[in-house]
Structures are given as structure tokens and as C-alpha cells.
Short mmCIF file of C-alpha atoms in Angstrom, two decimals:
data_model
loop_
_atom_site.label_atom_id
_atom_site.label_comp_id
_atom_site.label_asym_id
_atom_site.label_seq_id
_atom_site.Cartn_x
_atom_site.Cartn_y
_atom_site.Cartn_z
CA UNK A 1 94.56 135.72 96.36
CA UNK A 2 94.31 138.13 93.39
CA UNK A 3 90.72 138.58 92.30
CA UNK A 4 91.52 138.09 88.61
CA UNK A 5 93.12 134.69 89.21
CA UNK A 6 90.95 131.72 88.39
CA UNK A 7 92.82 129.17 90.47
CA UNK A 8 93.45 125.82 88.85
CA UNK A 9 92.24 126.80 85.40
CA UNK A 10 93.61 128.99 82.58
CA UNK A 11 94.14 132.59 83.60
CA UNK A 12 91.39 134.95 82.60
CA UNK A 13 92.35 137.05 79.60
CA UNK A 14 95.02 137.93 78.81
CA UNK A 15 96.35 134.38 78.91
CA UNK A 16 99.54 133.31 80.65
CA UNK A 17 101.26 133.09 77.25
CA UNK A 18 100.23 136.64 76.30
CA UNK A 19 101.21 138.02 79.69
CA UNK A 20 104.62 136.40 79.59
CA UNK A 21 105.28 137.56 76.02
CA UNK A 22 104.45 141.14 76.97
CA UNK A 23 106.72 140.85 80.01
CA UNK A 24 109.62 139.43 77.98
CA UNK A 25 109.35 142.10 75.30
CA UNK A 26 109.47 144.78 77.97
CA UNK A 27 112.76 143.32 79.22
CA UNK A 28 114.58 142.27 76.05
CA UNK A 29 115.46 144.32 72.98
CA UNK A 30 114.47 142.19 70.00
CA UNK A 31 115.06 142.13 66.25
CA UNK A 32 111.87 142.45 64.14
CA UNK A 33 111.30 139.44 61.89
CA UNK A 34 108.43 139.58 59.41
CA UNK A 35 106.78 142.21 61.54
CA UNK A 36 107.11 140.18 64.75
CA UNK A 37 109.77 140.89 67.37
CA UNK A 38 111.07 137.72 68.89
CA UNK A 39 114.86 137.30 68.61
CA UNK A 40 117.05 139.18 71.11
CA UNK A 41 119.63 141.67 69.88
CA UNK A 42 121.97 140.54 72.65
CA UNK A 43 122.22 136.75 72.95
CA UNK A 44 123.13 137.04 76.64
CA UNK A 45 119.63 138.42 77.19
CA UNK A 46 118.29 135.05 76.09
CA UNK A 47 120.74 132.53 77.58
CA UNK A 48 122.51 133.11 80.89
CA UNK A 49 126.31 132.72 80.56
CA UNK A 50 126.29 129.88 83.14
CA UNK A 51 124.02 127.92 80.79
CA UNK A 52 125.75 128.66 77.49
CA UNK A 53 127.51 125.26 77.43
CA UNK A 54 124.14 123.50 77.14
CA UNK A 55 123.06 125.68 74.21
CA UNK A 56 126.38 125.08 72.42
CA UNK A 57 126.09 121.33 73.00
CA UNK A 58 122.58 121.23 71.51
CA UNK A 59 123.73 123.31 68.54
CA UNK A 60 126.73 121.01 67.95
CA UNK A 61 124.35 118.03 67.79
CA UNK A 62 122.05 119.95 65.41
CA UNK A 63 119.14 119.71 67.87
CA UNK A 64 118.20 123.40 68.12
CA UNK A 65 114.54 124.04 67.37
CA UNK A 66 113.60 126.31 64.48
CA UNK A 67 112.52 129.06 66.86
CA UNK A 68 114.99 128.33 69.65
CA UNK A 69 115.98 132.00 69.81
CA UNK A 70 112.42 133.17 70.30
CA UNK A 71 112.23 134.91 73.67
CA UNK A 72 109.32 132.60 74.52
CA UNK A 73 111.09 129.41 73.43
CA UNK A 74 110.64 126.47 75.78
CA UNK A 75 113.98 125.10 74.58
CA UNK A 76 115.76 128.27 75.71
CA UNK A 77 113.81 128.05 78.97
CA UNK A 78 115.02 124.47 79.48
CA UNK A 79 118.62 125.47 78.74
CA UNK A 80 118.43 128.26 81.32
CA UNK A 81 116.59 126.23 83.93
CA UNK A 82 118.70 123.06 83.81
CA UNK A 83 121.94 124.06 82.05
CA UNK A 84 123.12 126.18 84.96
CA UNK A 85 122.03 123.90 87.80
CA UNK A 86 124.86 123.30 90.29
CA UNK A 87 125.67 119.70 91.19
CA UNK A 88 123.84 120.18 94.49
CA UNK A 89 120.69 121.12 92.57
CA UNK A 90 120.87 118.09 90.28
CA UNK A 91 121.41 115.87 93.30
CA UNK A 92 118.47 117.40 95.19
CA UNK A 93 116.10 116.74 92.30
CA UNK A 94 117.28 113.16 91.80
CA UNK A 95 117.10 112.46 95.54
CA UNK A 96 113.50 113.70 95.49
CA UNK A 97 112.53 110.99 93.04
CA UNK A 98 114.92 108.14 93.76
CA UNK A 99 116.28 108.48 97.29
CA UNK A 100 119.99 108.66 98.21
CA UNK A 101 122.27 109.13 95.20
CA UNK A 102 126.02 108.51 95.26
CA UNK A 103 127.14 110.13 92.00
CA UNK A 104 125.50 112.37 89.42
CA UNK A 105 126.19 113.10 85.77
CA UNK A 106 126.01 116.23 83.67
CA UNK A 107 122.52 116.90 82.26
CA UNK A 108 121.78 115.94 78.68
CA UNK A 109 119.39 118.23 76.84
CA UNK A 110 117.39 117.00 73.85
CA UNK A 111 118.04 113.35 74.66
CA UNK A 112 116.91 110.60 72.29
CA UNK A 113 117.56 106.87 72.10
CA UNK A 114 120.26 106.39 69.48
CA UNK A 115 119.17 102.78 68.97
CA UNK A 116 115.57 103.82 68.21
CA UNK A 117 114.14 100.97 70.24
CA UNK A 118 110.68 102.55 70.02
CA UNK A 119 111.01 102.02 66.23
CA UNK A 120 109.90 105.55 65.37
CA UNK A 121 112.14 106.27 62.37
CA UNK A 122 111.11 103.29 60.23
CA UNK A 123 109.01 105.57 58.01
CA UNK A 124 111.14 108.71 58.56
CA UNK A 125 109.08 109.63 61.61
CA UNK A 126 110.27 112.02 64.29
CA UNK A 127 111.99 110.31 67.17
CA UNK A 128 110.91 111.02 70.75
CA UNK A 129 113.20 113.64 72.25
CA UNK A 130 113.22 114.44 75.95
CA UNK A 131 114.04 118.02 76.84
CA UNK A 132 116.27 117.13 79.81
CA UNK A 133 117.80 113.91 81.08
CA UNK A 134 119.18 113.87 84.64
CA UNK A 135 121.20 110.80 85.63
CA UNK A 136 122.67 109.41 88.81
CA UNK A 137 123.99 106.24 90.42
CA UNK A 138 123.25 104.80 93.85
CA UNK A 139 126.01 103.56 96.14
CA UNK A 140 125.21 99.96 95.12
CA UNK A 141 125.75 100.79 91.45
CA UNK A 142 122.08 101.02 90.44
CA UNK A 143 121.45 103.69 87.82
CA UNK A 144 118.55 106.14 87.83
CA UNK A 145 117.29 108.62 85.25
CA UNK A 146 114.76 111.44 85.30
CA UNK A 147 113.26 112.39 81.94
CA UNK A 148 111.95 115.96 82.07
CA UNK A 149 109.52 117.53 79.60
CA UNK A 150 109.80 121.33 79.88
CA UNK A 151 106.94 123.65 78.92
CA UNK A 152 106.84 127.44 78.98
CA UNK A 153 103.87 128.89 77.08
CA UNK A 154 102.61 125.97 74.98
CA UNK A 155 98.87 125.53 75.45
CA UNK A 156 99.03 121.72 75.44
CA UNK A 157 101.34 118.76 74.78
CA UNK A 158 100.54 118.50 71.07
CA UNK A 159 98.58 115.84 69.18
CA UNK A 160 99.10 112.62 67.27
CA UNK A 161 99.85 113.22 63.58
CA UNK A 162 97.97 110.05 62.65
CA UNK A 163 94.69 111.85 63.27
CA UNK A 164 93.76 113.39 59.93
CA UNK A 165 96.54 111.72 57.95
CA UNK A 166 95.12 111.03 54.48
CA UNK A 167 96.84 107.64 54.49
CA UNK A 168 95.26 106.55 57.76
CA UNK A 169 93.15 103.50 56.90
CA UNK A 170 91.90 103.17 60.49
CA UNK A 171 90.73 106.73 61.06
CA UNK A 172 87.74 105.49 63.04
CA UNK A 173 90.09 104.38 65.83
CA UNK A 174 91.13 108.00 66.39
CA UNK A 175 87.53 108.66 67.49
CA UNK A 176 87.22 105.52 69.61
CA UNK A 177 87.82 105.92 73.38
CA UNK A 178 90.58 103.92 75.00
CA UNK A 179 94.34 103.50 74.56
CA UNK A 180 95.17 103.59 70.83
CA UNK A 181 91.45 103.57 70.13
CA UNK A 182 91.15 100.35 72.16
CA UNK A 183 92.77 98.51 69.24
CA UNK A 184 96.60 98.77 69.35
CA UNK A 185 96.96 96.06 66.70
CA UNK A 186 95.29 98.19 64.03
CA UNK A 187 96.33 101.66 65.25
CA UNK A 188 97.77 103.56 62.25
CA UNK A 189 100.49 105.21 64.34
CA UNK A 190 101.62 101.97 65.97
CA UNK A 191 101.72 100.33 62.54
CA UNK A 192 104.10 103.10 61.47
CA UNK A 193 101.68 104.02 58.70
CA UNK A 194 102.07 100.60 57.12
CA UNK A 195 105.84 100.41 57.56
CA UNK A 196 107.80 97.19 57.84
CA UNK A 197 108.06 97.43 61.63
CA UNK A 198 105.63 98.51 64.32
CA UNK A 199 106.28 101.18 66.91
CA UNK A 200 106.77 99.62 70.31
CA UNK A 201 104.91 102.03 72.61
CA UNK A 202 102.39 99.36 73.62
CA UNK A 203 105.20 96.83 74.13
CA UNK A 204 106.63 98.92 76.97
CA UNK A 205 103.40 100.40 78.36
CA UNK A 206 100.75 97.88 79.51
CA UNK A 207 98.02 100.03 78.00
CA UNK A 208 95.33 97.35 77.81
CA UNK A 209 95.52 96.77 81.57
CA UNK A 210 95.01 100.44 82.44
CA UNK A 211 91.83 101.27 84.39
CA UNK A 212 89.12 102.87 82.28
CA UNK A 213 89.10 106.67 82.17
CA UNK A 214 86.37 108.92 80.78
CA UNK A 215 88.56 112.02 80.40
CA UNK A 216 88.70 111.68 76.62
CA UNK A 217 85.79 110.82 74.29
CA UNK A 218 88.20 109.59 71.60
CA UNK A 219 91.54 107.76 71.51
CA UNK A 220 93.31 108.61 74.73
CA UNK A 221 96.50 109.51 72.88
CA UNK A 222 94.91 111.43 70.02
CA UNK A 223 95.49 114.82 71.60
CA UNK A 224 97.22 116.20 74.67
CA UNK A 225 98.29 112.88 76.24
CA UNK A 226 100.20 111.82 73.10
CA UNK A 227 103.57 113.37 73.98
CA UNK A 228 103.50 112.25 77.65
CA UNK A 229 102.66 108.73 76.45
CA UNK A 230 105.74 108.69 74.21
CA UNK A 231 107.94 109.96 77.05
CA UNK A 232 106.58 107.31 79.40
CA UNK A 233 107.20 104.65 76.74
CA UNK A 234 110.81 105.82 76.36
CA UNK A 235 111.28 105.68 80.14
CA UNK A 236 109.76 102.20 80.33
CA UNK A 237 112.05 101.05 77.52
CA UNK A 238 115.16 102.29 79.35
CA UNK A 239 114.00 100.53 82.50
CA UNK A 240 113.28 97.23 80.76
CA UNK A 241 116.21 97.12 78.34
CA UNK A 242 118.95 98.74 80.41
CA UNK A 243 117.80 98.22 84.00
CA UNK A 244 117.74 101.96 84.70
CA UNK A 245 115.08 103.07 87.17
CA UNK A 246 113.38 105.84 85.23
CA UNK A 247 110.69 108.43 85.90
CA UNK A 248 109.10 111.10 83.69
CA UNK A 249 108.39 114.59 85.05
CA UNK A 250 106.71 117.63 83.53
CA UNK A 251 108.28 120.98 84.35
CA UNK A 252 106.36 124.24 83.83
CA UNK A 253 105.69 127.46 85.76
CA UNK A 254 102.96 127.07 88.37
CA UNK A 255 101.13 130.02 86.86
CA UNK A 256 100.63 128.10 83.61
CA UNK A 257 97.50 126.42 84.93
CA UNK A 258 96.30 125.43 81.49
CA UNK A 259 99.35 123.20 81.04
CA UNK A 260 98.92 121.68 84.50
CA UNK A 261 95.31 120.89 83.64
CA UNK A 262 96.54 118.95 80.60
CA UNK A 263 99.14 117.26 82.80
CA UNK A 264 96.40 116.01 85.09
CA UNK A 265 94.43 114.62 82.16
CA UNK A 266 97.50 112.80 80.85
CA UNK A 267 98.14 111.23 84.26
CA UNK A 268 94.69 109.67 84.11
CA UNK A 269 95.42 107.63 80.98
CA UNK A 270 98.95 106.46 81.81
CA UNK A 271 100.23 103.90 84.34
CA UNK A 272 99.90 105.19 87.88
CA UNK A 273 103.08 106.87 89.10
CA UNK A 274 104.65 107.11 85.63
CA UNK A 275 104.22 110.89 85.27
CA UNK A 276 105.12 113.40 87.98
CA UNK A 277 104.98 117.18 88.44
CA UNK A 278 108.18 119.19 88.79
CA UNK A 279 107.25 122.88 89.11
CA UNK A 280 109.77 125.16 87.42
CA UNK A 281 109.86 127.22 90.62
CA UNK A 282 111.36 124.29 92.50
CA UNK A 283 114.15 123.92 89.94
CA UNK A 284 114.77 127.68 89.88
CA UNK A 285 115.12 127.75 93.67
CA UNK A 286 118.13 125.40 93.46
CA UNK A 287 120.28 127.82 91.44
CA UNK A 288 123.10 130.09 92.58
CA UNK A 289 122.19 133.69 93.36
CA UNK A 290 123.17 135.21 90.00
CA UNK A 291 121.31 132.67 87.86
CA UNK A 292 118.35 132.71 90.23
CA UNK A 293 118.03 136.48 89.93
CA UNK A 294 118.30 136.39 86.14
CA UNK A 295 115.71 133.65 85.65
CA UNK A 296 113.23 134.81 88.28
CA UNK A 297 113.07 138.28 86.73
CA UNK A 298 112.94 136.91 83.20
CA UNK A 299 110.36 134.13 83.27
CA UNK A 300 108.34 134.20 86.48
CA UNK A 301 105.46 136.66 86.52
CA UNK A 302 104.23 138.24 89.74
CA UNK A 303 100.44 138.12 90.14
CA UNK A 304 100.55 138.04 93.93
CA UNK A 305 98.05 139.88 96.04
CA UNK A 306 98.17 140.71 99.75
CA UNK A 307 99.64 137.89 101.84
CA UNK A 308 97.29 135.80 103.94
CA UNK A 309 98.43 135.22 107.53
CA UNK A 310 99.37 131.58 106.94
CA UNK A 311 101.45 132.62 103.91
CA UNK A 312 103.27 135.26 105.95
CA UNK A 313 104.10 132.72 108.64
CA UNK A 314 105.24 130.05 106.17
CA UNK A 315 107.59 132.51 104.48
CA UNK A 316 108.81 133.82 107.83
CA UNK A 317 109.46 130.25 109.04
CA UNK A 318 111.84 129.44 106.22
CA UNK A 319 113.44 132.87 106.34
CA UNK A 320 114.35 132.24 109.99
CA UNK A 321 115.66 128.74 109.27
CA UNK A 322 117.71 129.97 106.31
CA UNK A 323 119.22 132.76 108.43
CA UNK A 324 119.93 130.34 111.29
CA UNK A 325 121.66 127.88 108.95
CA UNK A 326 123.65 130.64 107.30
CA UNK A 327 124.82 132.25 110.54
CA UNK A 328 125.57 129.32 112.86
CA UNK A 329 127.36 125.98 112.96
CA UNK A 330 124.89 123.44 114.30
CA UNK A 331 123.82 119.80 114.03
CA UNK A 332 120.06 120.25 114.43
CA UNK A 333 117.61 118.56 112.08
CA UNK A 334 114.16 119.70 111.05
CA UNK A 335 110.78 118.08 111.57
CA UNK A 336 107.14 119.13 111.52
CA UNK A 337 105.45 118.68 114.91
CA UNK A 338 101.97 119.25 116.29
CA UNK A 339 102.21 119.20 120.10
CA UNK A 340 99.32 119.91 122.43
CA UNK A 341 97.17 117.25 120.83
CA UNK A 342 97.51 118.91 117.44
CA UNK A 343 96.60 122.45 118.48
CA UNK A 344 100.11 123.75 117.69
CA UNK A 345 101.62 123.94 114.22
CA UNK A 346 105.40 123.84 114.54
CA UNK A 347 108.45 123.50 112.41
CA UNK A 348 110.90 122.17 114.97
CA UNK A 349 114.68 122.14 115.06
CA UNK A 350 115.70 119.07 117.05
CA UNK A 351 118.71 117.00 118.08
CA UNK A 352 119.46 113.43 119.16
CA UNK A 353 122.19 114.27 121.65
CA UNK A 354 120.52 112.17 124.34
CA UNK A 355 119.89 109.18 122.10
CA UNK A 356 116.38 110.23 121.11
CA UNK A 357 114.84 113.11 119.12
CA UNK A 358 114.50 116.20 121.32
CA UNK A 359 112.93 119.55 120.51
CA UNK A 360 115.39 122.46 120.66
CA UNK A 361 113.57 125.25 118.80
CA UNK A 362 109.83 125.29 118.14
CA UNK A 363 108.70 127.73 115.47
CA UNK A 364 105.04 127.62 116.44
CA UNK A 365 102.91 129.27 113.79
CA UNK A 366 99.94 129.28 116.18
CA UNK A 367 101.84 131.09 118.92
CA UNK A 368 105.40 132.09 119.73
CA UNK A 369 108.92 130.89 119.04
CA UNK A 370 110.25 128.76 121.91
CA UNK A 371 113.92 127.88 122.54
CA UNK A 372 114.75 124.97 124.86
CA UNK A 373 118.20 125.09 126.42
CA UNK A 374 118.47 122.34 128.98
CA UNK A 375 115.72 122.77 131.54
CA UNK A 376 115.22 126.42 130.60
CA UNK A 377 112.86 127.74 127.94
CA UNK A 378 113.11 131.15 126.29
CA UNK A 379 110.26 132.58 124.23
CA UNK A 380 110.62 135.26 121.56
CA UNK A 381 107.41 137.20 121.95
CA UNK A 382 108.03 139.41 118.93
CA UNK A 383 109.86 136.82 116.82
CA UNK A 384 107.18 136.38 114.18
CA UNK A 385 106.56 140.11 113.87
CA UNK A 386 110.26 140.76 113.28
CA UNK A 387 110.64 137.93 110.76
CA UNK A 388 107.57 139.02 108.80
CA UNK A 389 109.02 142.53 108.64
CA UNK A 390 112.30 141.35 107.12
CA UNK A 391 114.34 140.89 110.30
CA UNK A 392 114.82 137.12 110.15
CA UNK A 393 118.56 137.53 110.78
CA UNK A 394 117.91 139.18 114.14
CA UNK A 395 115.52 136.38 115.17
CA UNK A 396 118.05 133.73 114.13
CA UNK A 397 120.79 135.59 116.02
CA UNK A 398 118.69 135.58 119.19
CA UNK A 399 118.13 131.82 118.84
CA UNK A 400 121.85 131.21 118.36
CA UNK A 401 122.77 133.33 121.37
CA UNK A 402 120.37 131.48 123.66
CA UNK A 403 121.79 128.15 122.48
CA UNK A 404 125.36 129.50 122.78
CA UNK A 405 126.23 128.45 119.24
CA UNK A 406 129.38 129.45 117.38
CA UNK A 407 128.95 131.68 114.36
CA UNK A 408 130.21 130.42 111.02
CA UNK A 409 133.58 131.75 109.98
CA UNK A 410 132.95 131.48 106.24
CA UNK A 411 130.07 132.38 103.92
CA UNK A 412 127.50 129.60 103.72
CA UNK A 413 124.57 129.10 101.35
CA UNK A 414 122.26 126.68 103.18
CA UNK A 415 119.95 124.15 101.61
CA UNK A 416 117.04 125.77 103.44
CA UNK A 417 117.39 128.76 101.12
CA UNK A 418 115.63 126.61 98.50
CA UNK A 419 112.63 126.15 100.77
CA UNK A 420 112.26 129.88 101.39
CA UNK A 421 112.64 130.68 97.69
CA UNK A 422 109.95 128.18 96.67
CA UNK A 423 107.42 129.77 99.02
CA UNK A 424 108.25 133.20 97.60
CA UNK A 425 108.01 132.01 94.01
CA UNK A 426 104.76 130.22 94.70
CA UNK A 427 103.29 133.40 96.13
CA UNK A 428 104.30 135.29 92.98
CA UNK A 429 102.33 132.72 90.97
CA UNK A 430 99.27 133.28 93.14
CA UNK A 431 99.79 129.98 94.96
CA UNK A 432 99.46 129.46 98.69
CA UNK A 433 102.12 126.83 99.40
CA UNK A 434 103.58 125.20 102.46
CA UNK A 435 106.21 122.58 103.11
CA UNK A 436 105.02 119.46 104.88
CA UNK A 437 107.78 117.51 106.62
CA UNK A 438 107.11 113.82 107.17
CA UNK A 439 107.39 113.23 110.91
CA UNK A 440 108.20 109.55 110.40
CA UNK A 441 110.94 110.12 107.83
CA UNK A 442 114.60 109.34 108.35
CA UNK A 443 115.90 112.88 108.54
CA UNK A 444 119.20 114.27 107.40
CA UNK A 445 121.10 116.74 109.56
CA UNK A 446 119.51 120.05 108.75
CA UNK A 447 122.62 122.16 109.10
CA UNK A 448 124.43 120.72 106.12
CA UNK A 449 122.59 118.14 104.06
CA UNK A 450 118.81 118.53 104.23
CA UNK A 451 117.42 116.96 101.08
CA UNK A 452 113.92 116.86 99.64
CA UNK A 453 113.39 113.28 100.78
CA UNK A 454 109.92 112.79 102.27
CA UNK A 455 109.19 116.50 102.06
CA UNK A 456 106.10 117.69 100.25
CA UNK A 457 105.17 121.04 98.77
CA UNK A 458 101.44 121.34 99.30
CA UNK A 459 98.77 123.74 98.20
CA UNK A 460 97.30 125.28 101.31
CA UNK A 461 93.84 126.79 101.62
CA UNK A 462 90.15 126.15 101.01
CA UNK A 463 90.38 127.63 97.50
CA UNK A 464 91.99 124.38 96.31
CA UNK A 465 89.25 122.00 97.44
CA UNK A 466 87.50 121.81 94.06
CA UNK A 467 90.46 122.60 91.84
CA UNK A 468 91.13 120.30 88.87
CA UNK A 469 94.73 119.77 89.99
CA UNK A 470 96.33 117.69 92.75
CA UNK A 471 96.66 119.47 96.09
CA UNK A 472 100.23 118.21 96.34
CA UNK A 473 102.15 120.34 93.87
CA UNK A 474 105.36 118.41 94.35
CA UNK A 475 105.93 115.32 96.43
CA UNK A 476 108.92 113.13 96.96
CA UNK A 477 108.40 109.89 95.07
CA UNK A 478 110.85 108.20 97.40
CA UNK A 479 109.07 107.48 100.70
#
């Protein structure tokens, strides 16, 4: 780990925001405005062509932010990150949260409820807008929706405007711990500042039944948990009024530890399971090669230090699997195994040709790579060394030859590429990550349709024991 990286807390100076701004200005020629350079000379330097439709759609609906063209704009970041996602990427994200999905819809950016069922515009207030809405339908017709709040360099989620409002006749509640100052009836914001109708946040969120939390010494939604609370209320409204299973996720770079610290605080004062992490690296990894290259170079800083052994092996594991999937036609599925009473740490490629799961290839990170072909076993003594040194294709080729597999006739971009990319991107952010594969999960065939169901992206290493963030960076909600 880099010595200057304070894991789990804001980066030591310069901050993540300052580092990213310096990085962006070194990449993009900008137009000076009032002495500050922020708007790109060439618009294509800001928005990738694959994502331009999303920008144009937001502009047509008059939803562009005032500083949307700022090189550090989170709205531009959201357009790039989600506007160019292929259908397979949208499906993978939805499957992660909701299980098998039959059909998907085009993303909506800057979504808001046209019926204003949260009653936010009664006194000309600003309606809750969600940065990205991903939608899908199960085979039985049930609809699902993922509401995504995207952050790039913001230092928190923002605060409630009722705090400090000169018209607030219940200012003392802003300083009282609990949801809405423990008095939703008299909360100035919920009363819409004395308007004819109340806001309905507390109608859709059972705030008074939430377990007590000492994170905040004032109203729980006075500061950084205010925006997440509104998003969760919007999601709960859609679920109750329209029968849509809905989840809220926060999407930000892993390196932005200050934002993830605020995320953790917000989780503590909202219904359990209503707010989930969606690291931007995971979304980025689902893109096609051209968009992936553009975005990874543009937004994702590299603070990596020398690789630890377990990081080298994790990256090598997924490099081998990606190469194997890309080179060969096969029907093997993937599972995490720990044979030898737990002394071995394997990612295993297996089949069910004999009516039961059977190990075919064991990528043992505590030893060698073993290939089982009938009653024979072949070991690749130098397999890990070659893969670590960038020769994963040769290792995968050896595996395919032993198993007598046919090579693919056409170019193939396997799902496992996403897994390898995420490990690489995590390393760039100073994170030691590993994929944990649920051994009891119902597994898809790895060669064609491996999804993120029951797979977890976990922080790995003793440095995370006392970190003020969950050890599971991303976990499938659908178990």
C-alpha cells in the first residue's frame, strides 16, 4: 500500500478533489472563465461520443446543471459512466441487485417523479432528482428499478436548507438528535415551510421505528444524510405506489474515501438495506474497450504502490480466466473452493457432466495450477509466474490443450474481463480487493453468462480491520 494513503479516511493533502482536478487539467485543454479554467475547448474531451445521447437528452429536458461542462462535474461523470453502458452492463448491474432480469430499459439520467408524490414543489421547492435510473423487468412481469446517486469530487451529500432558514419557526429541531429532530410533525422542512401540504418523506420511510444511532448530535437529516434520505424516500414511494422493487445505490470512485465515509454515516440513519454501495470502478469495468480506456484514463487516479503477493495472484487468476474464456469454447462454471480442509485457496473451473459438480481446473493461489482430465492430472509448475509476468494467454492455452478444447472461431469479449478489470482498478485506487464466489450459489455457465449474482467484491488485508467503511465494497443484494 502507498505510504501516503490513509486507508478508509480522506486522502492526506492534497485531497482527492484537488488531485483529480490537477489530473484533469493536465489532460484537457480548457477555456479560462473568470480566471478559472474549467470548460473544455473540445467537447469530445468532456463527453465520450458513445455517451453523447444522454447529454443531449438531459439538455432537451432542460436538466443540465449550471456547471455541467466543468471538467470535474459529477453530472458529466454520470453521463460518461452510465450513458455508454452496453445492454450487458446494465443487465449485470440490475442482476446484482435484483436477481435474474428478463428485459432492460434505456437508462434515464436526472430522473424525477413527474407527479411530485413527495410533495416537494408546493412552496416552489426543488424536487428530488436521481442522477441515474436503471430499469428492468423479471420474466414474471415484476418491475425493478435502481436509483443511482453519482458523486465525483463533492465532499459530502449536501445539507438541509431548513437549517438556518430565517423563516424556520422550529429551528431547535435542527439541533435535536433523531430523524427530523425526533419530531416529524413539527419539522419545518416536512411542513414545507408552512405550505398547504406536507412533504411525505416520513410517510414512505418508517423513520420513527429506526434503531437509535449516535452518529449525529443533531437532526439526522440536517447534514450529509439529507440527500440519501430523499432518494430513499423516492424509492420507497415508487415501491409503495407503483409496485416497483426499488433500491438506492451511491456510485463514486473508491479513492474518494471521504464520500464513502459519509455514505457509511447515512446508512446508519436509514432503513437497513435501503442504501447500497456501487463503486464507479465496477460500472467502468462493464464498458466496451474504447469507452473503458477513455474513462479510466480520464477519471481514475493511480496511487498504487508495489503489489502484495495476494494482489498479484488475484489479478493473475482473473487474467487467466479471461484469457481462457476468450480463447476457448467451453461449458465450465466457476466456484471458489478450499480443499484440503481449507488449506488451499482455489478458484475452480468445474463441470456437471457426470450429474454432479466436478473440479476440472484448480487455480490454487497457495500452490500450483492443476488440470484434471479424466483420471489424469497435469500441473503447471510455472503457471503463476507466467501469468504474473503478463503471459496469461500462454497459461490459458496450456489449459485448453490439456483439456483438448476447441478454440473459438470468432472474437469474444468474456464476462470475466469485468472481474479482471475491477481488480486492476481497485489496485490503482490503493485498494486490495478480491472476488469471493459463494460456494452454495446457483451458478451460471461461466463460458457465456457469468453474472454478478452471489459474488462479492471484498477488501482483503489486515489494514481494513479498523477502517470506518464496510469490508465488503460491493455485494450482491440478491442472495
